[in-house]
Coordinates of C-alpha atoms in Angstrom, one line a residue:
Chain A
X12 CA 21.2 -194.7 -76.1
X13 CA 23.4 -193.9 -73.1
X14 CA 21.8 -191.3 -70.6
X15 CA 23.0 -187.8 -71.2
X16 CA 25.7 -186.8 -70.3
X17 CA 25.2 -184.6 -66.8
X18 CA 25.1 -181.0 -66.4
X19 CA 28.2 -179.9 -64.8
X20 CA 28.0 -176.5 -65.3
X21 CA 25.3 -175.8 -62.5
X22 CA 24.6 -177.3 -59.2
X23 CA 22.6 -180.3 -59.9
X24 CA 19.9 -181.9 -57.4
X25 CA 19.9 -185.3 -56.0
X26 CA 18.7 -187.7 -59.1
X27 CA 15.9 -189.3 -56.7
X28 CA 14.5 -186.0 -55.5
X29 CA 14.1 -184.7 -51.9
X30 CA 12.0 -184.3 -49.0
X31 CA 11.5 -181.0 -47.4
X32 CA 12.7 -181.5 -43.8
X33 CA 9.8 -181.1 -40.6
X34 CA 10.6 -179.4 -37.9
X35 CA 9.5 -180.0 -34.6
X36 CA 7.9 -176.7 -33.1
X37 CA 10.0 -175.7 -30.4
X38 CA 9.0 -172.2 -29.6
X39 CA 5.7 -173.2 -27.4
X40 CA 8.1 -174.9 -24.9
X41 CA 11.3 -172.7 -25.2
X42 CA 12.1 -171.6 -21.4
X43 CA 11.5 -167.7 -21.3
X44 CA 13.9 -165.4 -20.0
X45 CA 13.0 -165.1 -16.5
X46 CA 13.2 -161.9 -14.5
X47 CA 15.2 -163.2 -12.0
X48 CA 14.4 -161.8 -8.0
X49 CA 17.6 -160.8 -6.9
X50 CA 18.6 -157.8 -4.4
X51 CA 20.3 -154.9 -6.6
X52 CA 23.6 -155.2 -4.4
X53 CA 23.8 -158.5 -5.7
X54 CA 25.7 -159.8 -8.7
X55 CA 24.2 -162.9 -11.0
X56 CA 26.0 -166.2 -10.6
X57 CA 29.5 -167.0 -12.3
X58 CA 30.7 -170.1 -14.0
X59 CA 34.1 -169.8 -14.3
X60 CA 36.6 -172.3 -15.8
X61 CA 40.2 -172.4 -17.3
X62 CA 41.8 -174.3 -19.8
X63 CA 39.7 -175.9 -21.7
X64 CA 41.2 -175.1 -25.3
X65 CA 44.6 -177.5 -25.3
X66 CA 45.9 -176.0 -28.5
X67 CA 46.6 -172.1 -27.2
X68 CA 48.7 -171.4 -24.0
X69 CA 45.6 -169.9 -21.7
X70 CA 41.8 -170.0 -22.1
X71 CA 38.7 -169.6 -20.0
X72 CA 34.9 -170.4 -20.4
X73 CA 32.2 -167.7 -18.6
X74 CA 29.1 -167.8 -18.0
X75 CA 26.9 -165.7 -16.6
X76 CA 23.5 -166.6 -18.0
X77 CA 22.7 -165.7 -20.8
X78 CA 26.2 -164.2 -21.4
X79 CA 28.8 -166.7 -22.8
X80 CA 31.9 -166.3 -23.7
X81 CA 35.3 -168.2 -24.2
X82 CA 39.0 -166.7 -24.1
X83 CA 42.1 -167.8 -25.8
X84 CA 45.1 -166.4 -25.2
X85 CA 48.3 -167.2 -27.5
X86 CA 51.6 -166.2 -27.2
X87 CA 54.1 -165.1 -26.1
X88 CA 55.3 -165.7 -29.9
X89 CA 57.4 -164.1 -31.7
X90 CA 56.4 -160.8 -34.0
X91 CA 55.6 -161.2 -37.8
X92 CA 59.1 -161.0 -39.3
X93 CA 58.1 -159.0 -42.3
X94 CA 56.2 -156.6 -40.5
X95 CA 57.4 -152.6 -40.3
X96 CA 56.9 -152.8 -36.6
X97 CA 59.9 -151.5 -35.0
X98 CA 62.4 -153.6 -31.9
X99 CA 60.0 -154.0 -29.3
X100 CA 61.4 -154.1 -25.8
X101 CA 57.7 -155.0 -24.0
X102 CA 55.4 -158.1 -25.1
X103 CA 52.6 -155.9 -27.2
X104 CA 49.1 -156.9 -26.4
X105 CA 46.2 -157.3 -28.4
X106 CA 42.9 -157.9 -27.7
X107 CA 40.5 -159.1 -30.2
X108 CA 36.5 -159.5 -29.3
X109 CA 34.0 -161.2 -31.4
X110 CA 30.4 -162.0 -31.5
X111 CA 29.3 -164.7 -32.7
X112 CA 26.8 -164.5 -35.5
X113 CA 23.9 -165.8 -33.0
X114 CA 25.4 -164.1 -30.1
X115 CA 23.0 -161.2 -30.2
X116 CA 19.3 -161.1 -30.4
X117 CA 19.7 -159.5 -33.7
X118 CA 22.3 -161.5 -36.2
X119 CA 25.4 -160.2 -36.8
X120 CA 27.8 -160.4 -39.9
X121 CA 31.2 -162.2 -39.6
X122 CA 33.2 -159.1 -40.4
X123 CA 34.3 -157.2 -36.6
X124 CA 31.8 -154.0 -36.5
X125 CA 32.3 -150.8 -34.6
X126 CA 30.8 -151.7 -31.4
X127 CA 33.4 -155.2 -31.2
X128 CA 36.2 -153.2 -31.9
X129 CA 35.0 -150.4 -29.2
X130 CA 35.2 -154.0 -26.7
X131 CA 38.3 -154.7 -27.7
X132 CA 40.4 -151.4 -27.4
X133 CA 38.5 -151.4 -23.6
X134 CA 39.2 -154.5 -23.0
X135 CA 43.1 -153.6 -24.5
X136 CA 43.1 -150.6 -21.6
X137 CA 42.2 -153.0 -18.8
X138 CA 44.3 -155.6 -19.6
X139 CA 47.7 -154.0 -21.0
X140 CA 48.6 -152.6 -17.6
X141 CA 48.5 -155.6 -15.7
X142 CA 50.7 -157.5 -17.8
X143 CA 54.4 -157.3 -17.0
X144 CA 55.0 -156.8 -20.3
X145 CA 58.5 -156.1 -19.7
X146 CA 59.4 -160.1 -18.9
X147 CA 58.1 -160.6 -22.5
X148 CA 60.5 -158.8 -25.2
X149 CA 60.1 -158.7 -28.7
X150 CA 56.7 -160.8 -28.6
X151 CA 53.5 -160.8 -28.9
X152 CA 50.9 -161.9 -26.6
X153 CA 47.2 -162.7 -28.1
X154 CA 43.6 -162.2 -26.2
X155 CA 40.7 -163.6 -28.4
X156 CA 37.1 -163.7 -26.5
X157 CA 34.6 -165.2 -28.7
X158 CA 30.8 -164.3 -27.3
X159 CA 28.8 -167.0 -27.5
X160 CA 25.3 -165.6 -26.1
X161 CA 24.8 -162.8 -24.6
X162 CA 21.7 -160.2 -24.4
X163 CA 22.7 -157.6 -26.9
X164 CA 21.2 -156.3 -29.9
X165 CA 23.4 -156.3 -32.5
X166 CA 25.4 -153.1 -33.8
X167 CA 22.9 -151.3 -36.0
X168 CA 20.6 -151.0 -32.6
X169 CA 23.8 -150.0 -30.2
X170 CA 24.5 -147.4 -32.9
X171 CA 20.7 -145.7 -33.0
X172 CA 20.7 -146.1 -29.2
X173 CA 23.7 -144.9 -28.7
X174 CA 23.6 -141.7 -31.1
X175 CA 20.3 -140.6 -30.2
X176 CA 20.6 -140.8 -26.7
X177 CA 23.3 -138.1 -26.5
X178 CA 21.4 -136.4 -29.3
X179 CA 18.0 -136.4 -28.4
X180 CA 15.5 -136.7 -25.4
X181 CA 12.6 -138.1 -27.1
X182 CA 13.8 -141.7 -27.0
X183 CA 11.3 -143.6 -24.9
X184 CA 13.1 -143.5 -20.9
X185 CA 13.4 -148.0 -21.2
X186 CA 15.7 -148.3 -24.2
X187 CA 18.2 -145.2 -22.6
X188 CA 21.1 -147.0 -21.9
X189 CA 20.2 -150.3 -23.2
X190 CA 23.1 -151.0 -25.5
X191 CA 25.1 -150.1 -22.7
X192 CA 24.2 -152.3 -19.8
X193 CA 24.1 -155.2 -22.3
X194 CA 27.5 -154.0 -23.5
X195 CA 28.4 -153.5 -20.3
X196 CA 27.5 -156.7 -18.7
X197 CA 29.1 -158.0 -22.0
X198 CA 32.9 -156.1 -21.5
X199 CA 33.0 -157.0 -17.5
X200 CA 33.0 -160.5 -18.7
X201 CA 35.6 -160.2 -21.1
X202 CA 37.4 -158.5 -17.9
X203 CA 37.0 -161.2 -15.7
X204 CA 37.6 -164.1 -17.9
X205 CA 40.8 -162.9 -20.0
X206 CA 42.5 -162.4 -16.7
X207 CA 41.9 -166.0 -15.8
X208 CA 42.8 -167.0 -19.3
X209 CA 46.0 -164.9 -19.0
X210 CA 46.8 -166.4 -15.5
X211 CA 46.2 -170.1 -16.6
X212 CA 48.5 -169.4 -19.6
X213 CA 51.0 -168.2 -16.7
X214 CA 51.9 -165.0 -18.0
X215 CA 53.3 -162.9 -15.5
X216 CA 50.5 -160.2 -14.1
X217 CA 50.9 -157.7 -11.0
X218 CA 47.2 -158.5 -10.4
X219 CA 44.4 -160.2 -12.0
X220 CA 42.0 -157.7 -13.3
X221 CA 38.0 -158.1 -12.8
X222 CA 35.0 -156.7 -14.4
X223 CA 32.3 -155.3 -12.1
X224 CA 29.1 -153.3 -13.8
X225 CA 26.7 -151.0 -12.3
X226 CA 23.3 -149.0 -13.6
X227 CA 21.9 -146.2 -11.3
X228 CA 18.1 -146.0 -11.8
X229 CA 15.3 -143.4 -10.6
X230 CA 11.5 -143.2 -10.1
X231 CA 10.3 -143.0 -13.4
X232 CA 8.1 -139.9 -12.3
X233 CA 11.1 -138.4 -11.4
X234 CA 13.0 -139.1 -14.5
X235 CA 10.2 -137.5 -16.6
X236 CA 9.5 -134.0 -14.5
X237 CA 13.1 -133.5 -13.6
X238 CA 13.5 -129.9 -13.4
X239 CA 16.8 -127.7 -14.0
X240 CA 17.3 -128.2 -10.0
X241 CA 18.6 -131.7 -10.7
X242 CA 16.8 -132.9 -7.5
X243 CA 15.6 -136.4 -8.5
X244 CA 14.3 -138.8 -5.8
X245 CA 16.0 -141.8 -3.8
X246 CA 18.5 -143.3 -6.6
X247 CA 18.7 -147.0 -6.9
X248 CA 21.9 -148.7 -7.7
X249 CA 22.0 -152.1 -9.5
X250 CA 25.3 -154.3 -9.7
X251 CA 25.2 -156.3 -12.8
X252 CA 22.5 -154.8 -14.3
X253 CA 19.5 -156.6 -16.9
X254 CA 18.9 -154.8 -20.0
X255 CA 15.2 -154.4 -18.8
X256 CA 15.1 -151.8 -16.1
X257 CA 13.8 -152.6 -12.7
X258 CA 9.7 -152.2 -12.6
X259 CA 8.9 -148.6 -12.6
X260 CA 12.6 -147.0 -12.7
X261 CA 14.2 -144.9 -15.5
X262 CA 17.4 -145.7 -16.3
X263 CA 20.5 -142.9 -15.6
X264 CA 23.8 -144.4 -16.5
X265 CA 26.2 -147.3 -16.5
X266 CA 29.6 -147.7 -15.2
X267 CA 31.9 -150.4 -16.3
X268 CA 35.6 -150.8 -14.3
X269 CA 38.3 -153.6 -14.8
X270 CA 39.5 -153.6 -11.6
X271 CA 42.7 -154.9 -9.4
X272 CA 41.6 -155.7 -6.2
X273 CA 44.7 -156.4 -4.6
X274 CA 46.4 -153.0 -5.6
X275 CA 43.0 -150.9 -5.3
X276 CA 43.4 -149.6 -9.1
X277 CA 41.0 -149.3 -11.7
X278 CA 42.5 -150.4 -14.9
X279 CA 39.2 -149.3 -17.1
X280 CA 36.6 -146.8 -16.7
X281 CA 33.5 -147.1 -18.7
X282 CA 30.6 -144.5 -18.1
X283 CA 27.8 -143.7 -20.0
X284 CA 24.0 -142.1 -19.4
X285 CA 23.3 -138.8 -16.9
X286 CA 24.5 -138.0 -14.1
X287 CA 23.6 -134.6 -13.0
X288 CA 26.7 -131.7 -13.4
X289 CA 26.1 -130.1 -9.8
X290 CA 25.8 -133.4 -7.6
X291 CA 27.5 -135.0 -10.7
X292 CA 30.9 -135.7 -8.8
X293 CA 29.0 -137.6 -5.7
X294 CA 27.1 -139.4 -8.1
X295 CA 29.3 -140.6 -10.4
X296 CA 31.7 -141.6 -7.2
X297 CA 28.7 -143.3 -6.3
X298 CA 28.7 -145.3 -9.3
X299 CA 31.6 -145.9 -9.6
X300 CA 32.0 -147.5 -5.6
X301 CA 29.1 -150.4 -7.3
X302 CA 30.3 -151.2 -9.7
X303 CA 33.7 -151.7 -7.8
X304 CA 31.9 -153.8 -5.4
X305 CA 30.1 -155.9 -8.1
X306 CA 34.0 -156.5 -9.3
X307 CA 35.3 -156.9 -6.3
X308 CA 32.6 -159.9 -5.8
X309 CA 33.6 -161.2 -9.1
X310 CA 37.3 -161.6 -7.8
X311 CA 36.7 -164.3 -5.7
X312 CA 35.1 -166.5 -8.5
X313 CA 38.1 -165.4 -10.8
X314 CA 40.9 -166.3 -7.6
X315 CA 39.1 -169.7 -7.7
X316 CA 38.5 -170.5 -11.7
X317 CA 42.5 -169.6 -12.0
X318 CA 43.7 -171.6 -9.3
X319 CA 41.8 -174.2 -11.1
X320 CA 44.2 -176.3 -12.8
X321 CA 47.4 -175.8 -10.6
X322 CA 45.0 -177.4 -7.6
X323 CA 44.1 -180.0 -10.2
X324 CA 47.9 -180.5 -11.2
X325 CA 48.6 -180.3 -7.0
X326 CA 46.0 -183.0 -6.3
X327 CA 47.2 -185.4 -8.4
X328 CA 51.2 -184.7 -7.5
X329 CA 49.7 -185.9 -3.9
X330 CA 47.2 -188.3 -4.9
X331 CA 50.3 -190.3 -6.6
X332 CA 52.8 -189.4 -3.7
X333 CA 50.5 -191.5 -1.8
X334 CA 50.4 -194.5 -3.4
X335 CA 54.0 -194.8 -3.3
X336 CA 54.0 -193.9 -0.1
X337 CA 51.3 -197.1 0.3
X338 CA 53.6 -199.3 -1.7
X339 CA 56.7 -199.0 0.3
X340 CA 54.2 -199.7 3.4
X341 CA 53.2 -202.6 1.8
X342 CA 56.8 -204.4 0.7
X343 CA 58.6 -203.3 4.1
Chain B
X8 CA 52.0 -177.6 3.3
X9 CA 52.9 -175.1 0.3
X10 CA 49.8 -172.9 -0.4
X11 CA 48.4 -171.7 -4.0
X12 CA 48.6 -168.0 -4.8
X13 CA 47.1 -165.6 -7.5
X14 CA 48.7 -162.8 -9.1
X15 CA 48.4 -160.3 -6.6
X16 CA 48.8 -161.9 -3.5
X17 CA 51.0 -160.4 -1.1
X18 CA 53.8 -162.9 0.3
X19 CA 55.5 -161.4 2.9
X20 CA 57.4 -158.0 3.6
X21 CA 60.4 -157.5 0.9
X22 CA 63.1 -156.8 3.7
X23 CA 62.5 -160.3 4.6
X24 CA 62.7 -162.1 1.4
X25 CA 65.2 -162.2 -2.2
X26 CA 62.4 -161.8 -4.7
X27 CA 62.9 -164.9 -7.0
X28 CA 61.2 -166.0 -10.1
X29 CA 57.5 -165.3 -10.2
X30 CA 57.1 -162.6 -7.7
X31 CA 57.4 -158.3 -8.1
X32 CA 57.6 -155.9 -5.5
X33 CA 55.1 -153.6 -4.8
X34 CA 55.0 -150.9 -1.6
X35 CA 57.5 -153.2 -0.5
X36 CA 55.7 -156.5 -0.3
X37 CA 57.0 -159.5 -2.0
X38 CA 53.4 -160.1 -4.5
X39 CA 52.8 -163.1 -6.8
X40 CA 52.4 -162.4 -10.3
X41 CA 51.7 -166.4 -11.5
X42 CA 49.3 -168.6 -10.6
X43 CA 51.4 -171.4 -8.4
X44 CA 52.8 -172.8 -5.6
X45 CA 55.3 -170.7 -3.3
X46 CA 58.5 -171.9 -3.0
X47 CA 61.0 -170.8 -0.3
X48 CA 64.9 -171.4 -0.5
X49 CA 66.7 -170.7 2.5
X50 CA 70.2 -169.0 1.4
X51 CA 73.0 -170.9 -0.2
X52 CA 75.6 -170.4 2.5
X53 CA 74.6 -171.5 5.9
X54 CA 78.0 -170.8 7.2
X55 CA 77.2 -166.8 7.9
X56 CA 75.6 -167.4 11.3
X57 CA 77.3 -164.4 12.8
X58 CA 76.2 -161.5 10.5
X59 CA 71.7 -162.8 10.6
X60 CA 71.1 -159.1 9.7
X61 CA 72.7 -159.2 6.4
X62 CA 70.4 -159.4 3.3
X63 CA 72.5 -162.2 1.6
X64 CA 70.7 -164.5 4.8
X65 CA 67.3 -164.0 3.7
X66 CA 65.8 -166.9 1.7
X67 CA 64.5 -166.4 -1.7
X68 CA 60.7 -166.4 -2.4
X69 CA 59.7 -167.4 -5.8
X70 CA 55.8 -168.8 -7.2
X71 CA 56.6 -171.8 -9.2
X72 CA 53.7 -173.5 -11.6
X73 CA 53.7 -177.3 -11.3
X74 CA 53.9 -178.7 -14.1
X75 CA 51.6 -182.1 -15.0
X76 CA 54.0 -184.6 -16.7
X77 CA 57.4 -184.2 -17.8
X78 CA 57.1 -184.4 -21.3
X79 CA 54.8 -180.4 -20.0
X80 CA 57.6 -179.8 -18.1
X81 CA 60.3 -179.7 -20.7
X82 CA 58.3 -177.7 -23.1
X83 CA 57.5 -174.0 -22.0
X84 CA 55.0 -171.7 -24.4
X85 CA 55.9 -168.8 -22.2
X86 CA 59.8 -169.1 -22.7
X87 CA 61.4 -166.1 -24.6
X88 CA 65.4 -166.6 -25.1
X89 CA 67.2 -164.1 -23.1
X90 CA 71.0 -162.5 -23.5
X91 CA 73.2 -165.6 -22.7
X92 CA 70.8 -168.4 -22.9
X93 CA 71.4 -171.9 -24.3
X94 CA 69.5 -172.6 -27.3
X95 CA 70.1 -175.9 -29.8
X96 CA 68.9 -174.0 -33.1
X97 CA 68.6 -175.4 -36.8
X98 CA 70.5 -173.4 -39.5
X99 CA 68.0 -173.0 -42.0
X100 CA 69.9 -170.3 -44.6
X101 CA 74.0 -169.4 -45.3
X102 CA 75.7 -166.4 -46.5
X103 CA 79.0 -165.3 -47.0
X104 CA 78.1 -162.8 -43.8
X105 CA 75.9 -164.9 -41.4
X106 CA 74.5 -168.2 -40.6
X107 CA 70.5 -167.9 -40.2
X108 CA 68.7 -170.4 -37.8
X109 CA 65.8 -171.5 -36.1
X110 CA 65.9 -171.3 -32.2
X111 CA 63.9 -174.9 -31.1
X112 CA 65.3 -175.3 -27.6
X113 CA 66.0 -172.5 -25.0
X114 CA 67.9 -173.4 -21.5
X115 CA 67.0 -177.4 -22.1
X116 CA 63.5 -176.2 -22.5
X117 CA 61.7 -176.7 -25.9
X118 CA 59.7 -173.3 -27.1
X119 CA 56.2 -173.0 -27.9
X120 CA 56.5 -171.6 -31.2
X121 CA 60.2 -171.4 -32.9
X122 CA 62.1 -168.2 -33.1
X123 CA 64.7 -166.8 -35.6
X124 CA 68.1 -165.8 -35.0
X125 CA 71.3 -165.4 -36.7
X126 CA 74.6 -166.5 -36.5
X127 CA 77.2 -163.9 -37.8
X128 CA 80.6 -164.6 -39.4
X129 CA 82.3 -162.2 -36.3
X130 CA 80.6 -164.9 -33.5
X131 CA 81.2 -168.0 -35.0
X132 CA 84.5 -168.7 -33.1
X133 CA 86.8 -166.8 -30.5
X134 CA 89.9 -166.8 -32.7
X135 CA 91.1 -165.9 -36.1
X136 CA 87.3 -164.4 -36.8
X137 CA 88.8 -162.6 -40.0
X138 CA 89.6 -166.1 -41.3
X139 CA 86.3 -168.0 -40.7
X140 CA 84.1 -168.4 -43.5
X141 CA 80.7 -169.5 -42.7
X142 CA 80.4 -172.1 -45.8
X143 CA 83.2 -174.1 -44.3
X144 CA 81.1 -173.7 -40.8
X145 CA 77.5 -174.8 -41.3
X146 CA 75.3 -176.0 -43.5
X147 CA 71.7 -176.1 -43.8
X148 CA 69.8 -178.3 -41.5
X149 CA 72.7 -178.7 -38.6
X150 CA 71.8 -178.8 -35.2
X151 CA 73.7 -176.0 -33.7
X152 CA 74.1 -175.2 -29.6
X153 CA 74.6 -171.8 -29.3
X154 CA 74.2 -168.4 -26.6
X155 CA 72.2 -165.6 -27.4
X156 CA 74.5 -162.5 -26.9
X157 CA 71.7 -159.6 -27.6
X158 CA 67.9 -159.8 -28.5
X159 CA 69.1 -158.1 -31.8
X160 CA 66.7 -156.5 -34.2
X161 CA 63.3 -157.1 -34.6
X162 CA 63.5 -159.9 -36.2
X163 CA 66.4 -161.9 -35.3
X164 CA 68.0 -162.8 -32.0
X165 CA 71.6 -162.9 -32.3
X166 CA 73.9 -165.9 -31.7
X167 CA 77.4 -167.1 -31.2
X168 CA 79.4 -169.9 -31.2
X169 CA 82.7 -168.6 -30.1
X170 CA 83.5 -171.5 -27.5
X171 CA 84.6 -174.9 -27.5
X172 CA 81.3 -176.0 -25.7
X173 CA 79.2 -174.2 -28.9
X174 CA 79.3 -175.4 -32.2
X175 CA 77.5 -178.1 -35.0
X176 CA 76.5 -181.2 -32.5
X177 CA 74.6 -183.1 -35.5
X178 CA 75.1 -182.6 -39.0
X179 CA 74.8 -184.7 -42.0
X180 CA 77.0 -184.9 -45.0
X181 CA 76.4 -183.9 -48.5
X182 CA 75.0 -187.3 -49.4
X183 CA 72.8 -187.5 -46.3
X184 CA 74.1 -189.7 -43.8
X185 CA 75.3 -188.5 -40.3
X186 CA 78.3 -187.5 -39.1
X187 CA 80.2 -187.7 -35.9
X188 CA 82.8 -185.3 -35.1
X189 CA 86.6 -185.7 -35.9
X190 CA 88.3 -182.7 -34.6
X191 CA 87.2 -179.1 -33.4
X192 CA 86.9 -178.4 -37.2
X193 CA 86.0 -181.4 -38.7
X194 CA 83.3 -184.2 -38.9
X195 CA 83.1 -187.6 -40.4
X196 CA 80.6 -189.3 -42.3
X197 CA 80.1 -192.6 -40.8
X198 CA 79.0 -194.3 -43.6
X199 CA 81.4 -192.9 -46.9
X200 CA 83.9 -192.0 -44.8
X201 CA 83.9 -188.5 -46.6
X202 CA 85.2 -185.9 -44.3
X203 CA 83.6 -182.0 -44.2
X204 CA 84.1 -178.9 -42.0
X205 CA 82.4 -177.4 -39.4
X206 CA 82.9 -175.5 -36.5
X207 CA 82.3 -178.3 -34.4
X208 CA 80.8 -177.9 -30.4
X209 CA 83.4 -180.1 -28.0
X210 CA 81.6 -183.4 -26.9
X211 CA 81.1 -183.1 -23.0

């Protein structure tokens, strides 16, 4: 008789069967994450680029190992017609940061959870005032950042670390401020690169914004006798901070700043972690003068990356300037 | 010879300089606020060489972004029409009250992503308004060049056509073959003959 008829209600397996695939063990020679020796006043290496999405007006590509990220910036277009949103005299902004599902060390879903939204309203505040929004009426200007890699730990972890380090003092001294430097490091990248994205989509800015981070660390000896006096030890300050604390030192807090160089502002001020109440001003000024130096190192990268393709577009203007130039040599 | 700038970049002191396109003053410096090359026009009229010290002599700074071909060059996605721009827009709905359209072109510049406007009965022509009727005006799918008079609402920019220059420059007739004007009022179809109204732009 004729083969029966085939089961279409359910999935049905390949007729021939299958093999389970072999993998090839990777894991024995998978490069580990090496403690880099660098001096704490000195910020990790940048790569930097612009434009490499053609299908939105502005986009960047950053890396600072392992962070990657890439930023797309759309608009100015015009607002949703149907929407309740009333005449709009200035360009609104929005931001929009995402992990990627395999961005973090721990997976994350596809939905945005609290601690990308948290990005993106910080990375809303140190963007929104350097745009001259008022060139752009009654549009809308776009800032995705998709995070490719980067060394945080996934929401649930930010959340515990986060809560219970305001509630509680019991949390082992090494994970204080963990979600936060990894955040942190995380944000002043978004910083850097959106402003590069923004300038290669030639929106009009009063300055380009950059991201700088800084940790302040102490002796872990004094971290764990510190009295009601507040006098801890020599403090050590460390620009672009790794999750893992420095050999032997307790973690204090993190300061995050989108900053305009050219104008001396701070667009966005991020801090988290102790800093004592009585020296507490001189401290956190402290802080806060790293992490503007960490930015302000990251500003000549971010000059360069958005200069990129004008130079490109320049070079090539003179490149074929000069072999006209050569042609009318050659005919007179 | 003409040096790349970043947002931020101070240019020169504004008492020396007419801020142009591109550039904002801040604690009076002239500062870039696009990524490009600085342009400097020296003023129109070189004829004042007696009065140096008035403003009107000092050239005009702007930062201009080159532009790779000239196909980039005629598109802008960071173009937003402004209060008397030239736009070339498609009609896309009619009512008794207003012409609707979709803004395509902006100052000889095609737009990143199109944007809507409208076209009311009052602004379709300079004279007679209470007489105009907007069926006998456009139709759906002309190519209309008109000037933005206000930004509008929040959802429409609004147009007019009330000049010669401003009017239908292509339309097609009812049985779908183009027409070329006949009149201010008027366009032929070149294939039937068959002749319809619109409020038609004067050729240049």
């Amino acid at each position: 008789m004729a083969a029966k008829a085939p089961d279409r209600r359910r999935n049905n397996p390949p007729s021939h069967g299958t093999t389970a695939p072999v993998f090839l063990s990777t894991s024995a020679d998978a490069p580990k994450a090496q403690q880099e020796a660098r001096p704490p006043g000195e910020i990790r290496k940048i790569f930097l680029r612009t434009g490499l999405i053609a299908s939105v007006t502005g986009s960047s590509f950053l890396e600072i190992s392992p962070l990657k990220l890439s930023v797309s910036v759309l608009g100015p277009r015009p607002l949703p017609r149907s929407s309740t949103t009333p005449f709009a005299a200035q360009a609104i902004l929005t931001t929009e940061v995402k992990f990627a599902p395999f961005a973090s060390t721990v997976r994350r879903g596809y939905l945005r959870d609290s601690s990308e939204r948290d990005l993106g309203s910080r990375l809303y505040q140190a963007l929104v005032g350097a745009i001259r929004r008022e060139l752009y009426p009654k549009s809308r200007i776009e800032v995705v950042v998709t995070i490719l890699d980067s060394e945080d730990e996934g929401d649930e972890v930010n959340t515990i670390f986060m809560e219970e380090g305001k509630a509680s003092s019991e949390l082992k001294y090494w994970d204080v401020g963990r979600a936060e430097r990894a955040l942190g490091v995380v944000l002043a990248g978004c910083i850097t690169a959106a402003s590069a994205a923004l300038a290669d989509a030639g929106i009009e800015m009063y300055d380009l914004v950059s991201g700088g981070v800084a940790s302040v660390f102490v002796d872990e000896a004094d971290s764990k006798g510190k009295g009601k006096d507040n006098s801890v030890g020599e403090k050590l300050y460390v620009r672009d901070p790794p999750v893992a604390p420095p050999g032997g030192k307790a973690p204090l807090a993190t300061c995050v700043i989108g900053y305009m160089a050219a104008r001396d502002e701070i667009s966005e001020l991020w801090i988290s972690g102790k800093l004592g109440t009585r020296n507490g001003v001189t401290e956190m000024d402290e802080l806060v003068d790293e992490a503007v130096a960490a930015a302000r190192a990251s500003r000549g990268v971010l000059n360069e990356a958005a200069k990129e393709r004008v130079k490109f577009i320049v070079g090539k203007a003179q490149a074929t300037a000069g072999a006209e130039g050569k042609d009318v040599e050659m005919t007179g | 010879m003409t040096s790349l700038v970043v947002p931020g970049q101070p240019l020169g002191p504004a008492s020396a300089y007419i801020p142009g396109t591109g550039v904002h003053i801040f604690n009076n410096q002239v500062i870039a606020s696009l990524v490009g090359q600085v342009v400097t026009v020296p003023p129109a009229s070189s004829s004042s060489s007696s009065s140096t010290t008035s403003t009107s002599t000092n050239p005009t700074i702007s930062v201009v972004k080159p532009a790779l071909t000239p196909e980039e060059e005629a598109t802008s996605a960071t173009l937003l029409p402004d209060v008397s721009s030239i736009v070339l827009c498609r009609i896309t709905r009619i009512n008794a009250r207003q012409a609707t359209a979709s803004i395509f072109v902006v100052n000889d510049r095609v737009v990143g992503d199109e944007f809507q406007g409208v076209i009311r009965v009052q602004d379709v022509r300079l004279t007679e308004i209470d007489k105009v009727k907007i069926f006998t005006s456009f139709r759906p799918g002309d190519i209309v060049r008109a000037k933005v008079i206000s930004l509008g609402d929040q959802s429409n920019y609004y147009l007019s056509t009330a000049s010669n220059e401003l009017g239908v420059i292509m339309a097609n007739s009812e049985s779908g073959d183009q027409m070329y004007p006949i009149n201010w009022k008027e366009m032929k179809s070149a294939r039937t003959g068959a002749v319809e109204e619109r409020k038609v732009a004067k050729p240049f």
